[in-house]
């Protein structure tokens, strides 16, 4: 009994542990982590956006990337980008005011519409209930979209409004302060990118006009070459659209096609303007025009792929082309495309000493020489492009195929 009493007393004297601190609510902790993760993802997306919009591209591709990234960034259903036209004092969508008039609204910069008001005041607009806004009722430029709410931010360039970006229908009940902040950050980048893109397009177009002026010099010597050059450019672009070319490769191809016969400037008039078939000696001289073209353009820095397109557009995959006799794996893609376009136009064009072939017959000739005179993958692209054109006559395919 004494021992039990003693143990009981010892137990009473043992210090009792202090109560543990209350654990944080797990639900609240998860919510904070989710919110933090969301913010990290948003800012990562903002960084990715910055990288993607600086990739050289057409304005159409640039606009697609802007819309896609913005919708993901601010979690909304629709995005529109408007550019400001100083000439019309209005907003429009697309690359060129002349191109988009038929299928895009032209929005006056005034207080009549929500979009016009944003540009007119040069101020951010957060429309919580679009349908109750009188400006929305007066002029709807969003088509059949069921607009619930909007967020519009002006794009500034050198202190003036250059356009606006419009986000429509937040996937949450409404656009948050964070959405507003993100779109404002985005607008600063967009204004700079769109301005630079416009300047780049202007310089490129000027350079393209210079190239056309050079090609005009050939027309003065040979009227056939002039019309031929324009058609080869069109056919080259048709083929290229069926092949996996980058934006820059498409541009280089167009310039190379315009200039592909520039070397004929160095060919004697007695050969260039001859009304009959060239004899072997004359043909050997004519075969040097790709080399001459390469030498003329080779003095201009930064035109490497264009020069290659000019130099090698008469080469063949079987090595029987001219003037270098290189084979398929050495022929640049741009030259491969121009080769097909050039040959097709040569076959369908009338010359003083022969009539041109019907397009369907020339088409079958191209198909028949895939892998020997022409690179097979480019011929595949040509075939797809030709079948989409008005020249293709499916009912006569069998007839011309037998002739080829």
CSV table of C-alpha atoms in Angstrom, one decimal:
chain,number,residue,atom,x,y,z
A,1,UNK,CA,0.0,0.0,0.0
A,2,UNK,CA,2.8,2.3,0.9
A,3,UNK,CA,4.5,1.6,-2.5
A,4,UNK,CA,1.2,2.3,-4.4
A,5,UNK,CA,0.6,5.5,-2.5
A,6,UNK,CA,4.2,6.6,-3.3
A,7,UNK,CA,3.8,5.9,-7.0
A,8,UNK,CA,0.5,7.8,-7.1
A,9,UNK,CA,2.1,10.8,-5.5
A,10,UNK,CA,5.0,10.7,-8.0
A,11,UNK,CA,2.5,10.6,-10.9
A,12,UNK,CA,0.7,13.7,-9.6
A,13,UNK,CA,4.0,15.6,-9.4
A,14,UNK,CA,5.0,14.8,-13.0
A,15,UNK,CA,4.7,18.1,-15.0
A,16,UNK,CA,1.7,17.9,-17.4
A,17,UNK,CA,2.5,18.7,-21.0
A,18,UNK,CA,1.4,22.1,-22.3
A,19,UNK,CA,-1.4,22.0,-24.9
A,20,UNK,CA,-0.1,21.9,-28.5
A,21,UNK,CA,-0.6,25.0,-30.7
A,22,UNK,CA,-3.6,24.8,-32.9
A,23,UNK,CA,-2.7,23.4,-36.4
A,24,UNK,CA,-3.6,25.8,-39.2
A,25,UNK,CA,-6.8,24.9,-41.0
A,26,UNK,CA,-5.8,22.5,-43.8
A,27,UNK,CA,-8.5,23.8,-46.1
A,28,UNK,CA,-7.2,27.4,-45.8
A,29,UNK,CA,-3.6,26.2,-46.3
A,30,UNK,CA,-4.5,24.4,-49.5
A,31,UNK,CA,-6.3,27.4,-50.8
A,32,UNK,CA,-3.3,29.6,-50.2
A,33,UNK,CA,-1.0,27.1,-51.9
A,34,UNK,CA,-3.4,26.9,-54.9
A,35,UNK,CA,-3.5,30.7,-55.1
A,36,UNK,CA,0.3,30.9,-54.9
A,37,UNK,CA,0.6,28.2,-57.6
A,38,UNK,CA,-1.8,30.1,-59.8
A,39,UNK,CA,0.2,33.3,-59.5
A,40,UNK,CA,3.4,31.5,-60.3
A,41,UNK,CA,1.8,30.0,-63.4
A,42,UNK,CA,0.5,33.4,-64.5
A,43,UNK,CA,3.8,35.1,-64.2
A,44,UNK,CA,5.5,32.1,-66.0
A,45,UNK,CA,2.9,32.5,-68.7
A,46,UNK,CA,3.7,36.2,-68.9
A,47,UNK,CA,7.4,35.3,-69.4
A,48,UNK,CA,6.5,32.8,-72.1
A,49,UNK,CA,4.3,35.4,-73.8
A,50,UNK,CA,7.2,37.8,-74.0
A,51,UNK,CA,9.4,35.2,-75.7
A,52,UNK,CA,6.7,34.0,-78.1
A,53,UNK,CA,5.6,37.4,-79.5
A,54,UNK,CA,9.2,38.3,-80.4
A,55,UNK,CA,9.4,35.4,-82.9
A,56,UNK,CA,9.4,36.8,-86.5
A,57,UNK,CA,6.1,36.1,-88.1
A,58,UNK,CA,3.2,37.5,-90.2
A,59,UNK,CA,0.9,39.8,-88.3
A,60,UNK,CA,-1.8,37.2,-88.6
A,61,UNK,CA,0.3,34.6,-86.7
A,62,UNK,CA,1.4,37.3,-84.2
A,63,UNK,CA,-2.2,38.1,-83.5
A,64,UNK,CA,-3.2,34.5,-83.1
A,65,UNK,CA,-0.4,34.1,-80.5
A,66,UNK,CA,-1.4,37.2,-78.7
A,67,UNK,CA,-5.0,36.1,-78.4
A,68,UNK,CA,-4.2,32.5,-77.3
A,69,UNK,CA,-1.7,33.7,-74.7
A,70,UNK,CA,-3.9,36.5,-73.4
A,71,UNK,CA,-6.9,34.1,-73.0
A,72,UNK,CA,-4.8,31.8,-71.0
A,73,UNK,CA,-3.3,34.5,-68.9
A,74,UNK,CA,-6.4,36.3,-67.8
A,75,UNK,CA,-8.7,33.3,-68.1
A,76,UNK,CA,-11.3,34.7,-70.5
A,77,UNK,CA,-13.3,33.4,-73.4
A,78,UNK,CA,-12.5,36.0,-76.2
A,79,UNK,CA,-9.7,38.4,-77.0
A,80,UNK,CA,-9.6,41.1,-79.7
A,81,UNK,CA,-6.7,43.3,-80.7
A,82,UNK,CA,-7.4,46.6,-82.4
A,83,UNK,CA,-4.9,48.8,-84.2
A,84,UNK,CA,-5.4,52.5,-84.6
A,85,UNK,CA,-5.4,54.1,-88.1
A,86,UNK,CA,-4.2,57.7,-88.1
A,87,UNK,CA,-5.7,58.2,-91.6
A,88,UNK,CA,-9.2,57.1,-90.6
A,89,UNK,CA,-9.0,58.1,-86.9
A,90,UNK,CA,-10.5,54.7,-86.2
A,91,UNK,CA,-9.7,51.2,-84.8
A,92,UNK,CA,-9.6,48.1,-86.9
A,93,UNK,CA,-8.6,44.5,-86.6
A,94,UNK,CA,-5.9,42.8,-88.7
A,95,UNK,CA,-2.7,43.7,-90.6
A,96,UNK,CA,-3.7,46.3,-93.0
A,97,UNK,CA,-6.6,48.7,-93.1
A,98,UNK,CA,-7.0,48.0,-96.8
A,99,UNK,CA,-7.2,44.3,-96.3
A,100,UNK,CA,-9.6,44.1,-93.5
A,101,UNK,CA,-12.3,46.6,-94.5
A,102,UNK,CA,-14.5,43.9,-95.9
A,103,UNK,CA,-14.5,41.6,-92.9
A,104,UNK,CA,-13.6,43.7,-89.9
A,105,UNK,CA,-15.5,46.5,-88.2
A,106,UNK,CA,-14.0,50.0,-88.4
A,107,UNK,CA,-14.6,51.6,-85.0
A,108,UNK,CA,-14.6,55.4,-84.7
A,109,UNK,CA,-12.5,56.7,-81.8
A,110,UNK,CA,-15.2,58.5,-79.9
A,111,UNK,CA,-17.4,57.9,-76.9
A,112,UNK,CA,-20.2,56.1,-78.8
A,113,UNK,CA,-18.8,52.6,-78.3
A,114,UNK,CA,-16.9,50.9,-75.5
A,115,UNK,CA,-13.9,50.2,-77.7
A,116,UNK,CA,-13.9,53.7,-79.1
A,117,UNK,CA,-14.1,55.2,-75.6
A,118,UNK,CA,-11.1,53.2,-74.4
A,119,UNK,CA,-9.0,54.7,-77.2
A,120,UNK,CA,-10.6,58.1,-77.0
A,121,UNK,CA,-9.8,58.5,-73.3
A,122,UNK,CA,-6.6,56.4,-73.4
A,123,UNK,CA,-7.8,54.8,-70.3
A,124,UNK,CA,-8.4,51.3,-69.0
A,125,UNK,CA,-12.1,50.2,-68.9
A,126,UNK,CA,-13.5,47.4,-66.7
A,127,UNK,CA,-17.1,46.8,-67.7
A,128,UNK,CA,-18.6,44.5,-65.0
A,129,UNK,CA,-22.0,44.3,-66.8
A,130,UNK,CA,-21.7,44.9,-70.5
A,131,UNK,CA,-25.3,44.6,-71.4
A,132,UNK,CA,-26.3,47.4,-69.1
A,133,UNK,CA,-23.7,49.8,-70.6
A,134,UNK,CA,-25.4,52.2,-73.0
A,135,UNK,CA,-22.2,52.2,-75.2
A,136,UNK,CA,-22.6,48.5,-75.7
A,137,UNK,CA,-26.2,48.8,-76.8
A,138,UNK,CA,-25.4,51.7,-79.2
A,139,UNK,CA,-22.7,49.9,-81.2
A,140,UNK,CA,-21.9,46.3,-80.9
A,141,UNK,CA,-18.6,45.3,-82.6
A,142,UNK,CA,-18.3,41.9,-81.0
A,143,UNK,CA,-20.6,40.1,-83.4
A,144,UNK,CA,-22.8,37.4,-81.9
A,145,UNK,CA,-20.7,37.0,-78.8
A,146,UNK,CA,-22.9,37.0,-75.6
A,147,UNK,CA,-20.9,39.6,-73.7
A,148,UNK,CA,-21.2,39.5,-69.9
A,149,UNK,CA,-18.1,41.5,-68.9
A,150,UNK,CA,-15.1,43.2,-70.5
A,151,UNK,CA,-11.7,44.5,-69.8
A,152,UNK,CA,-10.1,46.9,-72.2
A,153,UNK,CA,-6.6,48.4,-72.1
A,154,UNK,CA,-5.1,51.0,-74.5
A,155,UNK,CA,-1.8,50.3,-76.2
A,156,UNK,CA,0.5,53.3,-76.2
A,157,UNK,CA,3.3,54.0,-78.6
A,158,UNK,CA,5.5,57.1,-78.2
A,159,UNK,CA,2.8,58.7,-76.0
A,160,UNK,CA,-0.1,58.2,-78.4
A,161,UNK,CA,-2.7,55.5,-78.5
A,162,UNK,CA,-1.7,52.8,-81.1
A,163,UNK,CA,-4.6,50.4,-80.4
A,164,UNK,CA,-6.4,48.5,-77.7
A,165,UNK,CA,-6.6,45.0,-76.4
A,166,UNK,CA,-10.0,43.7,-75.3
A,167,UNK,CA,-10.7,40.7,-73.1
A,168,UNK,CA,-14.3,39.4,-73.0
A,169,UNK,CA,-16.1,37.2,-70.5
A,170,UNK,CA,-13.9,36.2,-67.6
A,171,UNK,CA,-14.1,32.5,-66.7
A,172,UNK,CA,-14.4,33.6,-63.1
A,173,UNK,CA,-17.4,35.8,-62.0
A,174,UNK,CA,-15.5,38.9,-63.1
A,175,UNK,CA,-12.0,40.2,-63.9
A,176,UNK,CA,-9.9,40.6,-60.8
A,177,UNK,CA,-7.4,43.3,-59.8
A,178,UNK,CA,-4.7,40.8,-60.8
A,179,UNK,CA,-6.2,40.3,-64.2
A,180,UNK,CA,-6.1,44.1,-64.7
A,181,UNK,CA,-2.5,44.3,-63.6
A,182,UNK,CA,-1.5,41.4,-65.9
A,183,UNK,CA,-3.3,42.9,-68.9
A,184,UNK,CA,-1.7,46.3,-68.3
A,185,UNK,CA,1.8,44.7,-68.2
A,186,UNK,CA,0.9,42.8,-71.3
A,187,UNK,CA,-0.2,46.0,-73.1
A,188,UNK,CA,3.2,47.7,-72.6
A,189,UNK,CA,4.9,44.8,-74.4
A,190,UNK,CA,2.2,44.6,-77.1
A,191,UNK,CA,2.5,48.2,-78.1
A,192,UNK,CA,6.3,47.9,-78.6
A,193,UNK,CA,6.0,44.7,-80.5
A,194,UNK,CA,3.2,46.0,-82.8
A,195,UNK,CA,5.2,49.2,-83.5
A,196,UNK,CA,8.3,47.2,-84.3
A,197,UNK,CA,6.4,44.8,-86.5
A,198,UNK,CA,4.9,47.7,-88.4
A,199,UNK,CA,8.4,49.2,-89.0
A,200,UNK,CA,9.7,45.8,-90.0
A,201,UNK,CA,6.9,45.4,-92.5
A,202,UNK,CA,7.5,48.8,-94.0
A,203,UNK,CA,11.2,48.2,-94.5
A,204,UNK,CA,10.5,44.7,-96.0
A,205,UNK,CA,8.0,46.1,-98.4
A,206,UNK,CA,10.4,48.8,-99.5
A,207,UNK,CA,13.1,46.2,-100.1
A,208,UNK,CA,10.6,44.0,-102.0
A,209,UNK,CA,9.8,47.0,-104.3
A,210,UNK,CA,13.5,47.4,-104.9
A,211,UNK,CA,13.7,43.8,-105.9
A,212,UNK,CA,10.8,44.2,-108.3
A,213,UNK,CA,12.5,47.3,-109.8
A,214,UNK,CA,15.6,45.1,-110.4
A,215,UNK,CA,13.4,42.5,-112.1
A,216,UNK,CA,11.9,45.3,-114.3
A,217,UNK,CA,15.4,45.8,-115.7
A,218,UNK,CA,15.1,42.3,-117.2
A,219,UNK,CA,11.7,43.0,-118.7
A,220,UNK,CA,13.3,45.9,-120.6
A,221,UNK,CA,15.5,43.3,-122.3
A,222,UNK,CA,13.1,40.4,-122.5
A,223,UNK,CA,9.3,40.9,-122.3
A,224,UNK,CA,8.7,37.1,-121.8
A,225,UNK,CA,10.9,37.1,-118.7
A,226,UNK,CA,8.9,39.9,-117.1
A,227,UNK,CA,5.5,38.0,-117.3
A,228,UNK,CA,7.3,34.8,-116.5
A,229,UNK,CA,8.8,36.2,-113.3
A,230,UNK,CA,5.4,37.3,-112.0
A,231,UNK,CA,3.8,33.9,-112.7
A,232,UNK,CA,6.7,31.9,-111.2
A,233,UNK,CA,6.4,34.0,-108.0
A,234,UNK,CA,2.7,33.2,-107.8
A,235,UNK,CA,3.2,29.5,-108.5
A,236,UNK,CA,6.1,29.3,-106.0
A,237,UNK,CA,4.0,30.7,-103.3
A,238,UNK,CA,1.1,28.3,-104.1
A,239,UNK,CA,3.5,25.3,-103.8
A,240,UNK,CA,5.2,26.7,-100.6
A,241,UNK,CA,1.8,26.9,-98.8
A,242,UNK,CA,1.6,23.1,-99.1
A,243,UNK,CA,5.0,22.6,-97.6
A,244,UNK,CA,6.3,23.1,-94.0
A,245,UNK,CA,8.2,26.4,-94.6
A,246,UNK,CA,8.7,29.0,-91.9
A,247,UNK,CA,7.6,32.5,-92.1
A,248,UNK,CA,11.1,33.7,-93.0
A,249,UNK,CA,11.5,30.9,-95.6
A,250,UNK,CA,8.3,32.0,-97.3
A,251,UNK,CA,9.6,35.6,-97.5
A,252,UNK,CA,13.0,34.5,-98.8
A,253,UNK,CA,11.2,32.3,-101.4
A,254,UNK,CA,9.1,35.2,-102.7
A,255,UNK,CA,12.2,37.4,-103.1
A,256,UNK,CA,14.2,34.6,-104.7
A,257,UNK,CA,11.3,33.9,-107.2
A,258,UNK,CA,11.1,37.6,-108.2
A,259,UNK,CA,14.9,37.6,-108.7
A,260,UNK,CA,15.5,34.1,-110.1
A,261,UNK,CA,16.2,35.3,-113.6
A,262,UNK,CA,18.2,38.4,-112.6
A,263,UNK,CA,21.3,36.9,-114.1
A,264,UNK,CA,19.8,37.2,-117.6
A,265,UNK,CA,20.9,40.9,-117.4
A,266,UNK,CA,24.4,39.5,-118.2
A,267,UNK,CA,23.3,37.5,-121.3
A,268,UNK,CA,23.8,39.0,-124.7
A,269,UNK,CA,20.7,40.4,-126.4
A,270,UNK,CA,21.3,38.3,-129.5
A,271,UNK,CA,20.7,35.2,-127.4
A,272,UNK,CA,18.1,36.6,-124.9
A,273,UNK,CA,15.9,38.0,-127.6
A,274,UNK,CA,16.3,35.3,-130.2
A,275,UNK,CA,13.0,34.3,-131.8
A,276,UNK,CA,14.0,30.7,-132.5
A,277,UNK,CA,15.4,27.8,-130.5
A,278,UNK,CA,18.9,28.4,-129.1
A,279,UNK,CA,21.7,26.3,-130.7
A,280,UNK,CA,24.0,24.3,-128.4
A,281,UNK,CA,26.6,27.0,-128.1
A,282,UNK,CA,23.9,29.7,-127.2
A,283,UNK,CA,22.2,27.3,-124.7
A,284,UNK,CA,25.6,26.8,-122.9
A,285,UNK,CA,25.8,30.6,-122.5
A,286,UNK,CA,22.2,30.9,-121.3
A,287,UNK,CA,22.8,28.1,-118.8
A,288,UNK,CA,25.2,30.5,-116.9
A,289,UNK,CA,22.4,33.0,-115.9
A,290,UNK,CA,21.9,31.3,-112.5
A,291,UNK,CA,25.6,31.8,-111.7
A,292,UNK,CA,25.5,35.4,-113.0
A,293,UNK,CA,22.5,36.1,-110.8
A,294,UNK,CA,24.3,34.7,-107.8
A,295,UNK,CA,27.2,36.9,-108.5
A,296,UNK,CA,25.1,40.0,-108.8
A,297,UNK,CA,23.2,39.4,-105.5
A,298,UNK,CA,26.1,38.0,-103.7
A,299,UNK,CA,27.4,41.5,-103.0
A,300,UNK,CA,24.4,42.2,-100.7
A,301,UNK,CA,24.9,40.9,-97.2
A,302,UNK,CA,22.1,38.9,-95.5
A,303,UNK,CA,20.6,37.4,-98.7
A,304,UNK,CA,22.3,34.0,-98.5
A,305,UNK,CA,19.1,31.9,-98.9
A,306,UNK,CA,17.8,34.1,-101.6
A,307,UNK,CA,21.1,33.9,-103.5
A,308,UNK,CA,21.0,30.1,-103.2
A,309,UNK,CA,17.5,30.1,-104.6
A,310,UNK,CA,18.7,32.1,-107.6
A,311,UNK,CA,21.9,30.1,-108.1
A,312,UNK,CA,20.4,26.6,-107.9
A,313,UNK,CA,16.9,26.9,-109.4
A,314,UNK,CA,17.9,24.9,-112.5
A,315,UNK,CA,19.6,22.0,-110.6
A,316,UNK,CA,18.0,18.6,-110.6
A,317,UNK,CA,17.9,15.8,-107.9
A,318,UNK,CA,19.5,13.4,-110.4
A,319,UNK,CA,22.5,15.7,-110.9
A,320,UNK,CA,21.7,16.5,-114.5
A,321,UNK,CA,20.8,20.2,-113.9
A,322,UNK,CA,22.9,23.3,-114.5
A,323,UNK,CA,25.2,25.2,-114.1
A,324,UNK,CA,26.7,23.2,-111.1
A,325,UNK,CA,25.3,19.7,-111.5
A,326,UNK,CA,24.6,19.2,-107.8
A,327,UNK,CA,22.1,16.5,-106.6
A,328,UNK,CA,19.0,16.5,-104.4
A,329,UNK,CA,20.6,16.6,-101.0
A,330,UNK,CA,22.6,19.7,-101.9
A,331,UNK,CA,19.8,21.7,-103.5
A,332,UNK,CA,18.2,24.2,-101.1
A,333,UNK,CA,14.4,23.9,-100.6
A,334,UNK,CA,13.8,27.4,-102.0
A,335,UNK,CA,15.6,26.4,-105.2
A,336,UNK,CA,13.7,23.1,-105.4
A,337,UNK,CA,10.3,25.0,-105.3
A,338,UNK,CA,11.3,27.6,-107.9
A,339,UNK,CA,12.5,24.8,-110.2
A,340,UNK,CA,9.1,23.3,-110.3
A,341,UNK,CA,7.3,26.6,-110.6
A,342,UNK,CA,9.7,27.8,-113.3
A,343,UNK,CA,9.4,24.6,-115.4
A,344,UNK,CA,5.6,24.6,-115.1
A,345,UNK,CA,5.3,28.1,-116.4
A,346,UNK,CA,7.8,27.5,-119.1
A,347,UNK,CA,5.7,24.6,-120.4
A,348,UNK,CA,2.4,26.5,-120.4
A,349,UNK,CA,3.8,29.7,-121.9
A,350,UNK,CA,3.7,30.5,-125.6
A,351,UNK,CA,7.1,31.2,-127.3
A,352,UNK,CA,7.7,32.4,-130.9
A,353,UNK,CA,8.8,28.9,-131.9
A,354,UNK,CA,6.1,26.8,-130.1
A,355,UNK,CA,2.7,27.0,-128.4
A,356,UNK,CA,2.4,26.4,-124.7
A,357,UNK,CA,1.0,23.2,-123.3
A,358,UNK,CA,-2.4,23.0,-121.7
A,359,UNK,CA,-2.0,23.4,-117.9
A,360,UNK,CA,-3.2,19.8,-117.3
A,361,UNK,CA,-0.6,18.4,-119.6
A,362,UNK,CA,2.1,20.4,-118.0
A,363,UNK,CA,0.9,19.2,-114.6
A,364,UNK,CA,1.2,15.6,-115.7
A,365,UNK,CA,4.7,16.3,-117.0
A,366,UNK,CA,5.8,17.6,-113.6
A,367,UNK,CA,4.3,14.6,-111.8
A,368,UNK,CA,6.0,12.2,-114.3
A,369,UNK,CA,9.4,13.6,-113.6
A,370,UNK,CA,9.2,13.6,-109.8
A,371,UNK,CA,12.5,12.2,-108.3
A,372,UNK,CA,14.5,12.8,-111.5
A,373,UNK,CA,14.1,16.4,-112.7
A,374,UNK,CA,12.2,17.6,-109.6
A,375,UNK,CA,12.4,16.7,-105.9
A,376,UNK,CA,9.5,14.4,-105.1
A,377,UNK,CA,8.3,16.1,-101.9
A,378,UNK,CA,8.1,19.4,-103.7
A,379,UNK,CA,6.1,17.8,-106.5
A,380,UNK,CA,3.7,16.5,-103.9
A,381,UNK,CA,3.2,20.0,-102.7
A,382,UNK,CA,2.8,21.2,-106.3
A,383,UNK,CA,0.1,18.5,-106.9
A,384,UNK,CA,-1.9,19.6,-103.9
A,385,UNK,CA,-1.7,23.2,-104.8
A,386,UNK,CA,-2.6,22.6,-108.5
A,387,UNK,CA,-5.7,20.6,-107.5
A,388,UNK,CA,-6.9,23.5,-105.5
A,389,UNK,CA,-6.5,25.9,-108.5
A,390,UNK,CA,-8.9,26.7,-111.4
A,391,UNK,CA,-6.4,25.1,-113.8
A,392,UNK,CA,-7.2,21.6,-112.5
A,393,UNK,CA,-9.7,19.6,-114.6
A,394,UNK,CA,-10.3,16.2,-113.0
A,395,UNK,CA,-12.2,14.9,-116.0
A,396,UNK,CA,-9.2,15.3,-118.3
A,397,UNK,CA,-6.6,13.9,-115.9
A,398,UNK,CA,-6.6,10.4,-117.4
A,399,UNK,CA,-6.2,11.8,-120.9
A,400,UNK,CA,-3.2,13.9,-120.1
A,401,UNK,CA,-1.7,11.3,-117.9
A,402,UNK,CA,-1.6,8.9,-120.9
A,403,UNK,CA,0.0,11.7,-123.1
A,404,UNK,CA,2.7,12.3,-120.5
